[in-house]
Amino acid sequence: MSEPTDVTGATSRVGRFAAWGVAAVTVALAIAWLIRTRSTENQSPPTATGGEAMPGMDMSGGGAAGDGSISLTAEQLREFGITFGEVEVRTLTDVVRTVGVLGLDETRISAVTVRFGGYVERLLVDFTGRSVREGEPLVEVYSPELLAAQEELLLAARLQEQISGSVLPGVQPSSADLVDAARQRLLLWGISEDQIDQILADGQARRTLTLYAPASGVVIEKNVLVGQSVVAGQSLYTIADLTELWVDAEVREADAGLVHEGDAVSVEMSALPGRLIPGRIEYVYPTLADQARTLRARVAIANPGGRLRPGMYATVRIQAAGRSALTVPASAVLDTGERRLVFVDMGGGRILPQEVEVGRISGELAEVIAGLEPGQRVVTSPQFLLDSESNLAEVMRSMIGQTTNMGATDLQGGDMQGMTMPPTER
């Protein structure tokens, strides 16, 4: 009965040897395939999608170097429409665009103030917004004090006349000092020279005296009514000259350092589209608005014909003084969100991405603080294609390096856990 047992054991040993042979052949084939795949990847340049070319972008003639640069043929440069610009020291002129509101020229505002107590008998300018001329009558006021001062003036005048005709020895031939004192008192109360001369000519005091406009303009405030009592120091009218207005431009805190007195300004009104009004910054206020975080800059503009109105909104463009700076075309800067890149032409079709520090951007120029040198050439379009190719090449190199390290570890450590061995017969 021992013979059947020997046949069964021999059969089991033959099955085990066959299974191990199949496993060895499988491992050998896997190693050969991995070596061949790595050799092919190292010889073939990465493409825009890691294996298949992007539609419309054939990089088969170029490649990516270890420093992240990209090599392109002259035909590819033409096909992709890649253009270049120079890194140069240029005069950088900043244009600050902001908004403003028209307001009154504070130096052209006049107040009509009564200098004596009394009562308003008649209003000659009786509503706000009326235009007045310098010297135009505004209001007639009755004042007991003013009436008494007129009587004193007439009395001094008559006394002077009597004394001047006297022939008594020792009597002064003139008493002009009394008349001058009475006249001066009326002048200090705001009574005009013409009115005083008229009182002396008539020889009779007037019940009311008239106050006149001190300047031409528009009445923006009226604080008086017929029959109203007034006291010394009370303001009756406020008159503003509108031939020149102020624009208060609101400058952002970030642009505060660019705005200076004397900078040229162009103002465009919403009510007058397409019409640019030139001006200059006359004054920059010393403080910022707490809530809006803006700086006020005052611009004086002419108002011929009175078409501009205080309170209108304006668009203000401030031409800041020029300064020399290292610049590149603004289109050359690619902002990725975390950093800013430019692609530098290294010659021979080789393009290298370079991180830069950018300052102010003015129009078509961008200020370069660090990262570039004068005389270099940079790509101005289309950088997004080059950025995609450069990033993809970096990813491919990382993946290849990880695969190589993993393969070497597996082979050296003899890690066969990922392989399934055929079952042996028992």
CSV table of C-alpha atoms in Angstrom, one decimal:
chain,number,residue,atom,x,y,z
A,1,MET,CA,0.0,0.0,0.0
A,2,SER,CA,3.1,2.3,0.1
A,3,GLU,CA,3.2,2.7,-3.8
A,4,PRO,CA,0.1,4.9,-4.1
A,5,THR,CA,1.5,7.1,-1.3
A,6,ASP,CA,4.8,7.7,-3.3
A,7,VAL,CA,3.0,8.6,-6.4
A,8,THR,CA,0.9,11.2,-4.6
A,9,GLY,CA,4.0,12.8,-3.0
A,10,ALA,CA,5.8,13.0,-6.4
A,11,THR,CA,2.8,14.6,-8.0
A,12,SER,CA,2.7,17.3,-5.2
A,13,ARG,CA,6.4,18.1,-5.6
A,14,VAL,CA,6.1,18.5,-9.4
A,15,GLY,CA,3.2,20.9,-8.9
A,16,ARG,CA,5.1,23.1,-6.5
A,17,PHE,CA,8.1,23.3,-8.8
A,18,ALA,CA,5.9,24.3,-11.7
A,19,ALA,CA,4.2,27.0,-9.7
A,20,TRP,CA,7.5,28.5,-8.6
A,21,GLY,CA,8.7,28.5,-12.2
A,22,VAL,CA,5.7,30.4,-13.4
A,23,ALA,CA,6.2,33.0,-10.6
A,24,ALA,CA,9.8,33.5,-11.5
A,25,VAL,CA,9.0,34.0,-15.2
A,26,THR,CA,6.3,36.6,-14.2
A,27,VAL,CA,8.7,38.6,-12.0
A,28,ALA,CA,11.3,38.6,-14.8
A,29,LEU,CA,8.8,39.9,-17.3
A,30,ALA,CA,7.6,42.6,-14.9
A,31,ILE,CA,11.2,43.9,-14.3
A,32,ALA,CA,11.9,43.9,-18.0
A,33,TRP,CA,8.7,45.9,-18.7
A,34,LEU,CA,9.5,48.5,-16.0
A,35,ILE,CA,13.1,49.1,-17.2
A,36,ARG,CA,11.8,49.5,-20.8
A,37,THR,CA,9.1,51.9,-19.7
A,38,ARG,CA,11.5,54.1,-17.8
A,39,SER,CA,13.9,54.2,-20.7
A,40,THR,CA,11.1,55.3,-23.0
A,41,GLU,CA,10.0,58.0,-20.6
A,42,ASN,CA,13.5,59.4,-20.2
A,43,GLN,CA,14.0,59.6,-24.0
A,44,SER,CA,10.6,61.2,-24.9
A,45,PRO,CA,9.9,64.8,-24.0
A,46,PRO,CA,6.8,65.5,-21.9
A,47,THR,CA,3.8,66.8,-23.7
A,48,ALA,CA,1.2,69.3,-22.6
A,49,THR,CA,-1.0,66.5,-21.2
A,50,GLY,CA,1.6,64.1,-19.9
A,51,GLY,CA,1.1,61.7,-22.8
A,52,GLU,CA,-1.0,63.3,-25.5
A,53,ALA,CA,-0.3,66.7,-27.2
A,54,MET,CA,-2.7,69.5,-26.5
A,55,PRO,CA,-4.9,70.4,-29.4
A,56,GLY,CA,-3.2,73.2,-31.4
A,57,MET,CA,0.0,73.0,-29.3
A,58,ASP,CA,2.7,70.6,-30.6
A,59,MET,CA,5.7,70.5,-28.3
A,60,SER,CA,7.3,67.5,-30.0
A,61,GLY,CA,10.1,69.8,-31.3
A,62,GLY,CA,10.9,71.2,-27.8
A,63,GLY,CA,11.5,70.0,-24.3
A,64,ALA,CA,11.9,70.9,-20.7
A,65,ALA,CA,15.3,71.1,-19.0
A,66,GLY,CA,16.1,70.3,-15.4
A,67,ASP,CA,16.0,74.0,-14.4
A,68,GLY,CA,12.4,74.4,-15.5
A,69,SER,CA,13.2,76.1,-18.8
A,70,ILE,CA,11.4,75.3,-22.0
A,71,SER,CA,13.1,74.8,-25.4
A,72,LEU,CA,11.1,75.8,-28.5
A,73,THR,CA,11.9,75.8,-32.2
A,74,ALA,CA,11.6,78.9,-34.3
A,75,GLU,CA,8.6,77.4,-36.0
A,76,GLN,CA,6.9,76.8,-32.6
A,77,LEU,CA,7.6,80.5,-31.6
A,78,ARG,CA,5.8,81.6,-34.8
A,79,GLU,CA,3.0,79.1,-34.4
A,80,PHE,CA,2.2,80.0,-30.8
A,81,GLY,CA,2.4,83.8,-31.5
A,82,ILE,CA,5.1,84.3,-28.8
A,83,THR,CA,6.3,88.0,-28.7
A,84,PHE,CA,9.0,89.6,-26.7
A,85,GLY,CA,9.6,92.8,-24.8
A,86,GLU,CA,12.6,94.5,-23.3
A,87,VAL,CA,13.5,95.1,-19.7
A,88,GLU,CA,14.5,98.8,-19.6
A,89,VAL,CA,14.7,101.8,-17.3
A,90,ARG,CA,11.9,104.0,-18.4
A,91,THR,CA,10.0,107.0,-17.1
A,92,LEU,CA,7.1,105.7,-15.2
A,93,THR,CA,4.1,108.1,-15.1
A,94,ASP,CA,1.3,107.1,-12.7
A,95,VAL,CA,-2.2,108.1,-13.5
A,96,VAL,CA,-4.6,108.0,-10.5
A,97,ARG,CA,-8.2,107.7,-11.5
A,98,THR,CA,-10.7,108.6,-8.9
A,99,VAL,CA,-14.0,110.4,-8.2
A,100,GLY,CA,-14.8,113.8,-6.8
A,101,VAL,CA,-17.6,116.2,-6.0
A,102,LEU,CA,-17.9,119.9,-7.1
A,103,GLY,CA,-18.0,122.4,-4.3
A,104,LEU,CA,-17.8,126.1,-3.7
A,105,ASP,CA,-14.5,128.0,-3.8
A,106,GLU,CA,-14.2,129.0,-0.2
A,107,THR,CA,-12.1,132.0,-1.0
A,108,ARG,CA,-15.0,133.4,-3.1
A,109,ILE,CA,-17.7,133.3,-0.5
A,110,SER,CA,-18.9,136.6,1.1
A,111,ALA,CA,-21.2,137.2,4.1
A,112,VAL,CA,-23.5,140.3,4.4
A,113,THR,CA,-23.5,141.1,8.2
A,114,VAL,CA,-25.3,143.9,9.9
A,115,ARG,CA,-23.1,145.9,12.3
A,116,PHE,CA,-25.9,147.6,14.2
A,117,GLY,CA,-29.3,146.7,15.7
A,118,GLY,CA,-32.5,147.5,14.0
A,119,TYR,CA,-35.4,146.3,11.9
A,120,VAL,CA,-35.8,145.1,8.3
A,121,GLU,CA,-38.0,147.5,6.4
A,122,ARG,CA,-37.6,146.1,2.9
A,123,LEU,CA,-36.0,143.2,1.1
A,124,LEU,CA,-34.6,144.0,-2.3
A,125,VAL,CA,-33.1,140.4,-2.7
A,126,ASP,CA,-35.8,138.2,-1.4
A,127,PHE,CA,-34.9,134.6,-2.4
A,128,THR,CA,-32.1,132.1,-2.3
A,129,GLY,CA,-30.3,131.4,-5.6
A,130,ARG,CA,-30.6,134.9,-7.1
A,131,SER,CA,-27.6,136.3,-8.9
A,132,VAL,CA,-26.4,139.7,-7.6
A,133,ARG,CA,-23.8,142.1,-8.8
A,134,GLU,CA,-21.2,143.8,-6.6
A,135,GLY,CA,-22.7,147.0,-5.2
A,136,GLU,CA,-26.3,145.9,-5.8
A,137,PRO,CA,-28.8,146.9,-3.0
A,138,LEU,CA,-29.9,144.0,-0.8
A,139,VAL,CA,-31.9,145.2,2.2
A,140,GLU,CA,-33.1,148.4,3.8
A,141,VAL,CA,-32.8,148.6,7.6
A,142,TYR,CA,-34.3,151.0,10.1
A,143,SER,CA,-32.1,151.6,13.2
A,144,PRO,CA,-32.5,154.2,16.0
A,145,GLU,CA,-28.7,154.1,16.5
A,146,LEU,CA,-28.1,154.8,12.9
A,147,LEU,CA,-30.7,157.6,12.9
A,148,ALA,CA,-28.9,159.2,15.8
A,149,ALA,CA,-25.5,158.9,14.1
A,150,GLN,CA,-26.9,160.7,11.1
A,151,GLU,CA,-28.2,163.5,13.2
A,152,GLU,CA,-24.8,163.9,14.8
A,153,LEU,CA,-23.2,164.1,11.3
A,154,LEU,CA,-25.6,166.8,10.2
A,155,LEU,CA,-25.2,168.8,13.5
A,156,ALA,CA,-21.4,168.7,13.1
A,157,ALA,CA,-21.7,169.8,9.5
A,158,ARG,CA,-23.9,172.8,10.4
A,159,LEU,CA,-21.6,173.7,13.3
A,160,GLN,CA,-18.6,173.6,10.9
A,161,GLU,CA,-20.5,175.9,8.5
A,162,GLN,CA,-21.3,178.4,11.3
A,163,ILE,CA,-17.8,178.5,12.7
A,164,SER,CA,-16.2,178.8,9.3
A,165,GLY,CA,-18.2,182.0,8.7
A,166,SER,CA,-17.4,183.5,12.2
A,167,VAL,CA,-15.2,186.6,12.4
A,168,LEU,CA,-14.8,186.5,16.2
A,169,PRO,CA,-11.1,186.7,17.3
A,170,GLY,CA,-9.8,183.4,18.8
A,171,VAL,CA,-12.4,181.2,17.2
A,172,GLN,CA,-11.0,178.4,14.9
A,173,PRO,CA,-12.1,179.0,11.3
A,174,SER,CA,-12.9,175.2,10.9
A,175,SER,CA,-14.2,172.3,13.0
A,176,ALA,CA,-13.7,169.6,10.4
A,177,ASP,CA,-12.6,167.1,13.1
A,178,LEU,CA,-16.2,166.8,14.3
A,179,VAL,CA,-17.5,166.1,10.8
A,180,ASP,CA,-14.8,163.5,10.2
A,181,ALA,CA,-15.5,161.7,13.4
A,182,ALA,CA,-19.2,161.5,12.6
A,183,ARG,CA,-18.5,160.3,9.1
A,184,GLN,CA,-16.0,157.7,10.3
A,185,ARG,CA,-18.6,156.3,12.7
A,186,LEU,CA,-21.1,155.7,9.9
A,187,LEU,CA,-18.4,154.1,7.7
A,188,LEU,CA,-17.6,151.7,10.5
A,189,TRP,CA,-21.2,150.7,10.6
A,190,GLY,CA,-21.1,149.7,6.9
A,191,ILE,CA,-22.7,152.9,5.5
A,192,SER,CA,-21.2,153.7,2.1
A,193,GLU,CA,-19.4,157.0,1.2
A,194,ASP,CA,-22.1,157.7,-1.4
A,195,GLN,CA,-24.9,157.4,1.2
A,196,ILE,CA,-23.0,159.7,3.6
A,197,ASP,CA,-22.4,162.3,0.9
A,198,GLN,CA,-26.1,162.2,0.0
A,199,ILE,CA,-27.1,162.7,3.6
A,200,LEU,CA,-24.9,165.8,3.8
A,201,ALA,CA,-26.2,167.1,0.5
A,202,ASP,CA,-29.8,166.7,1.5
A,203,GLY,CA,-29.3,168.0,5.0
A,204,GLN,CA,-31.8,165.5,6.3
A,205,ALA,CA,-31.3,162.1,8.1
A,206,ARG,CA,-32.8,159.0,6.4
A,207,ARG,CA,-35.2,156.8,8.3
A,208,THR,CA,-33.7,153.6,6.7
A,209,LEU,CA,-30.3,152.9,5.2
A,210,THR,CA,-29.5,150.3,2.5
A,211,LEU,CA,-26.9,147.5,2.7
A,212,TYR,CA,-25.2,146.5,-0.6
A,213,ALA,CA,-23.7,143.3,-2.0
A,214,PRO,CA,-19.9,143.2,-1.3
A,215,ALA,CA,-19.2,140.9,-4.3
A,216,SER,CA,-20.9,139.4,-7.4
A,217,GLY,CA,-22.2,135.9,-7.2
A,218,VAL,CA,-25.2,133.9,-6.2
A,219,VAL,CA,-27.1,134.1,-2.9
A,220,ILE,CA,-26.7,130.6,-1.3
A,221,GLU,CA,-28.1,131.6,2.1
A,222,LYS,CA,-30.8,134.1,3.1
A,223,ASN,CA,-31.4,134.5,6.8
A,224,VAL,CA,-33.7,137.6,6.9
A,225,LEU,CA,-37.4,138.4,6.5
A,226,VAL,CA,-39.3,141.7,6.2
A,227,GLY,CA,-40.0,143.1,9.7
A,228,GLN,CA,-37.4,141.0,11.4
A,229,SER,CA,-35.3,142.5,14.1
A,230,VAL,CA,-31.6,142.2,13.6
A,231,VAL,CA,-28.7,142.7,16.0
A,232,ALA,CA,-25.1,143.6,15.5
A,233,GLY,CA,-23.1,140.7,14.0
A,234,GLN,CA,-26.0,138.9,12.5
A,235,SER,CA,-25.5,137.4,9.0
A,236,LEU,CA,-28.2,138.3,6.6
A,237,TYR,CA,-26.9,136.8,3.3
A,238,THR,CA,-24.2,134.5,2.0
A,239,ILE,CA,-23.0,135.2,-1.5
A,240,ALA,CA,-20.8,132.8,-3.5
A,241,ASP,CA,-18.9,133.5,-6.7
A,242,LEU,CA,-19.4,130.5,-9.0
A,243,THR,CA,-17.0,131.6,-11.8
A,244,GLU,CA,-14.5,129.1,-10.3
A,245,LEU,CA,-15.2,125.9,-8.4
A,246,TRP,CA,-13.3,123.4,-6.3
A,247,VAL,CA,-13.3,119.6,-7.0
A,248,ASP,CA,-12.6,117.5,-3.9
A,249,ALA,CA,-11.1,114.4,-5.2
A,250,GLU,CA,-11.1,111.3,-3.0
A,251,VAL,CA,-7.8,109.5,-3.3
A,252,ARG,CA,-7.3,106.0,-2.0
A,253,GLU,CA,-4.9,105.5,0.8
A,254,ALA,CA,-2.8,103.2,-1.5
A,255,ASP,CA,-2.4,106.1,-3.9
A,256,ALA,CA,-1.8,108.8,-1.4
A,257,GLY,CA,2.0,108.9,-2.0
A,258,LEU,CA,1.5,109.6,-5.7
A,259,VAL,CA,-0.5,112.8,-5.3
A,260,HIS,CA,1.3,116.1,-4.9
A,261,GLU,CA,0.4,119.8,-5.2
A,262,GLY,CA,0.9,121.0,-8.7
A,263,ASP,CA,0.1,117.7,-10.4
A,264,ALA,CA,-1.9,118.1,-13.7
A,265,VAL,CA,-5.5,117.0,-13.5
A,266,SER,CA,-8.3,116.4,-16.1
A,267,VAL,CA,-11.9,116.5,-14.9
A,268,GLU,CA,-14.9,114.9,-16.6
A,269,MET,CA,-18.4,115.6,-15.4
A,270,SER,CA,-21.2,113.1,-15.6
A,271,ALA,CA,-23.4,116.0,-16.7
A,272,LEU,CA,-21.0,116.9,-19.6
A,273,PRO,CA,-19.8,113.6,-21.0
A,274,GLY,CA,-16.8,113.8,-23.3
A,275,ARG,CA,-15.7,117.2,-22.1
A,276,LEU,CA,-12.4,117.3,-20.3
A,277,ILE,CA,-11.7,120.2,-18.1
A,278,PRO,CA,-8.0,120.8,-17.2
A,279,GLY,CA,-6.8,121.8,-13.8
A,280,ARG,CA,-4.1,121.4,-11.2
A,281,ILE,CA,-4.0,120.2,-7.6
A,282,GLU,CA,-3.9,123.3,-5.4
A,283,TYR,CA,-3.9,121.6,-2.0
A,284,VAL,CA,-3.7,118.1,-0.5
A,285,TYR,CA,-5.4,117.9,2.9
A,286,PRO,CA,-3.2,116.6,5.7
A,287,THR,CA,-5.6,114.0,7.1
A,288,LEU,CA,-7.4,110.9,5.9
A,289,ALA,CA,-11.1,110.2,6.3
A,290,ASP,CA,-11.4,107.6,9.1
A,291,GLN,CA,-14.3,105.6,7.6
A,292,ALA,CA,-13.6,105.8,3.8
A,293,ARG,CA,-9.7,105.7,4.3
A,294,THR,CA,-9.3,108.3,1.5
A,295,LEU,CA,-7.3,111.5,1.1
A,296,ARG,CA,-8.8,114.7,-0.2
A,297,ALA,CA,-7.1,116.6,-2.9
A,298,ARG,CA,-8.4,120.0,-4.0
A,299,VAL,CA,-8.6,121.0,-7.7
A,300,ALA,CA,-9.7,124.4,-8.8
A,301,ILE,CA,-11.4,124.6,-12.2
A,302,ALA,CA,-12.9,127.4,-14.2
A,303,ASN,CA,-16.7,127.6,-14.7
A,304,PRO,CA,-17.3,129.7,-17.8
A,305,GLY,CA,-21.0,130.2,-18.5
A,306,GLY,CA,-22.0,128.8,-15.2
A,307,ARG,CA,-22.7,125.3,-16.6
A,308,LEU,CA,-21.1,123.5,-13.7
A,309,ARG,CA,-23.0,123.3,-10.5
A,310,PRO,CA,-21.8,122.6,-7.0
A,311,GLY,CA,-22.7,119.1,-5.9
A,312,MET,CA,-22.1,117.5,-9.3
A,313,TYR,CA,-20.1,114.3,-9.5
A,314,ALA,CA,-16.8,114.2,-11.4
A,315,THR,CA,-14.3,111.7,-12.7
A,316,VAL,CA,-10.8,112.9,-11.9
A,317,ARG,CA,-7.6,111.7,-13.6
A,318,ILE,CA,-4.4,112.8,-11.8
A,319,GLN,CA,-1.2,112.8,-13.8
A,320,ALA,CA,1.4,112.1,-11.1
A,321,ALA,CA,5.0,113.4,-11.6
A,322,GLY,CA,7.1,110.9,-13.6
A,323,ARG,CA,10.0,108.9,-12.1
A,324,SER,CA,12.6,106.6,-13.5
A,325,ALA,CA,12.2,102.9,-12.8
A,326,LEU,CA,13.2,99.4,-14.2
A,327,THR,CA,10.1,98.3,-16.1
A,328,VAL,CA,8.7,95.6,-18.4
A,329,PRO,CA,5.6,95.6,-20.5
A,330,ALA,CA,2.7,94.9,-18.1
A,331,SER,CA,1.5,92.0,-20.4
A,332,ALA,CA,4.8,90.2,-19.6
A,333,VAL,CA,3.8,89.6,-15.9
A,334,LEU,CA,1.8,86.5,-15.2
A,335,ASP,CA,0.1,86.6,-11.8
A,336,THR,CA,-0.6,83.1,-10.5
A,337,GLY,CA,-2.2,84.3,-7.3
A,338,GLU,CA,0.7,83.2,-5.1
A,339,ARG,CA,3.5,84.7,-7.1
A,340,ARG,CA,4.3,86.7,-10.2
A,341,LEU,CA,6.3,85.3,-13.1
A,342,VAL,CA,7.9,86.4,-16.3
A,343,PHE,CA,9.4,84.2,-18.9
A,344,VAL,CA,12.9,85.2,-19.8
A,345,ASP,CA,14.4,84.6,-23.3
A,346,MET,CA,17.7,82.8,-22.6
A,347,GLY,CA,18.6,82.6,-26.3
A,348,GLY,CA,18.5,79.6,-28.8
A,349,GLY,CA,14.7,79.1,-28.2
A,350,ARG,CA,15.2,78.5,-24.5
A,351,ILE,CA,12.7,80.2,-22.2
A,352,LEU,CA,13.1,80.3,-18.4
A,353,PRO,CA,10.3,81.1,-15.9
A,354,GLN,CA,11.6,83.7,-13.4
A,355,GLU,CA,9.8,84.9,-10.3
A,356,VAL,CA,9.8,88.7,-9.9
A,357,GLU,CA,8.8,91.3,-7.4
A,358,VAL,CA,6.5,93.9,-9.1
A,359,GLY,CA,5.8,97.4,-7.9
A,360,ARG,CA,3.3,99.8,-9.4
A,361,ILE,CA,1.6,99.1,-12.7
A,362,SER,CA,1.1,102.2,-14.8
A,363,GLY,CA,-0.7,101.8,-18.1
A,364,GLU,CA,1.2,99.4,-20.2
A,365,LEU,CA,4.3,99.3,-18.0
A,366,ALA,CA,5.0,97.4,-14.8
A,367,GLU,CA,7.7,98.4,-12.3
A,368,VAL,CA,10.2,95.6,-11.5
A,369,ILE,CA,11.7,95.8,-8.0
A,370,ALA,CA,13.6,92.5,-8.1
A,371,GLY,CA,14.2,89.5,-10.3
A,372,LEU,CA,15.3,91.1,-13.6
A,373,GLU,CA,18.2,93.1,-15.0
A,374,PRO,CA,18.2,95.8,-17.7
A,375,GLY,CA,18.7,94.4,-21.3
A,376,GLN,CA,16.9,91.1,-20.8
A,377,ARG,CA,14.1,90.0,-23.1
A,378,VAL,CA,10.8,88.7,-21.7
A,379,VAL,CA,7.8,87.0,-23.3
A,380,THR,CA,4.8,89.3,-23.6
A,381,SER,CA,2.3,86.7,-24.9
A,382,PRO,CA,1.0,84.0,-24.5
A,383,GLN,CA,2.6,83.2,-21.2
A,384,PHE,CA,-0.2,80.9,-20.0
A,385,LEU,CA,0.9,78.2,-22.5
A,386,LEU,CA,4.5,78.4,-21.4
A,387,ASP,CA,3.4,78.3,-17.7
A,388,SER,CA,1.2,75.2,-18.3
A,389,GLU,CA,4.1,73.5,-20.1
A,390,SER,CA,6.6,74.4,-17.4
A,391,ASN,CA,4.4,73.2,-14.6
A,392,LEU,CA,3.5,70.0,-16.4
A,393,ALA,CA,7.2,69.2,-17.0
A,394,GLU,CA,7.9,69.7,-13.3
A,395,VAL,CA,5.1,67.4,-12.4
A,396,MET,CA,6.3,64.7,-14.9
A,397,ARG,CA,9.8,64.9,-13.5
A,398,SER,CA,8.5,64.5,-9.9
A,399,MET,CA,6.4,61.5,-10.9
A,400,ILE,CA,9.3,59.8,-12.7
A,401,GLY,CA,11.5,60.4,-9.7
A,402,GLN,CA,9.0,58.9,-7.4
A,403,THR,CA,8.5,55.9,-9.7
A,404,THR,CA,12.2,55.3,-9.9
A,405,ASN,CA,12.6,55.4,-6.1
A,406,MET,CA,9.7,53.1,-5.6
A,407,GLY,CA,11.0,50.6,-8.1
A,408,ALA,CA,14.5,50.6,-6.6
A,409,THR,CA,13.1,50.1,-3.1
A,410,ASP,CA,10.9,47.2,-4.3
A,411,LEU,CA,13.7,45.4,-6.0
A,412,GLN,CA,16.3,45.9,-3.3
A,413,GLY,CA,14.0,45.0,-0.4
A,414,GLY,CA,12.5,42.0,-2.3
A,415,ASP,CA,9.0,43.3,-1.6
A,416,MET,CA,6.8,40.8,-3.4
A,417,GLN,CA,3.6,41.7,-1.6
A,418,GLY,CA,2.1,43.2,-4.6
A,419,MET,CA,2.4,40.0,-6.6
A,420,THR,CA,0.0,37.1,-6.4
A,421,MET,CA,1.7,33.7,-6.4
A,422,PRO,CA,-0.2,30.7,-7.9
A,423,PRO,CA,-1.5,28.3,-5.3
A,424,THR,CA,0.4,25.0,-4.8
A,425,GLU,CA,-1.2,21.7,-4.8
A,426,ARG,CA,-1.3,19.8,-1.6
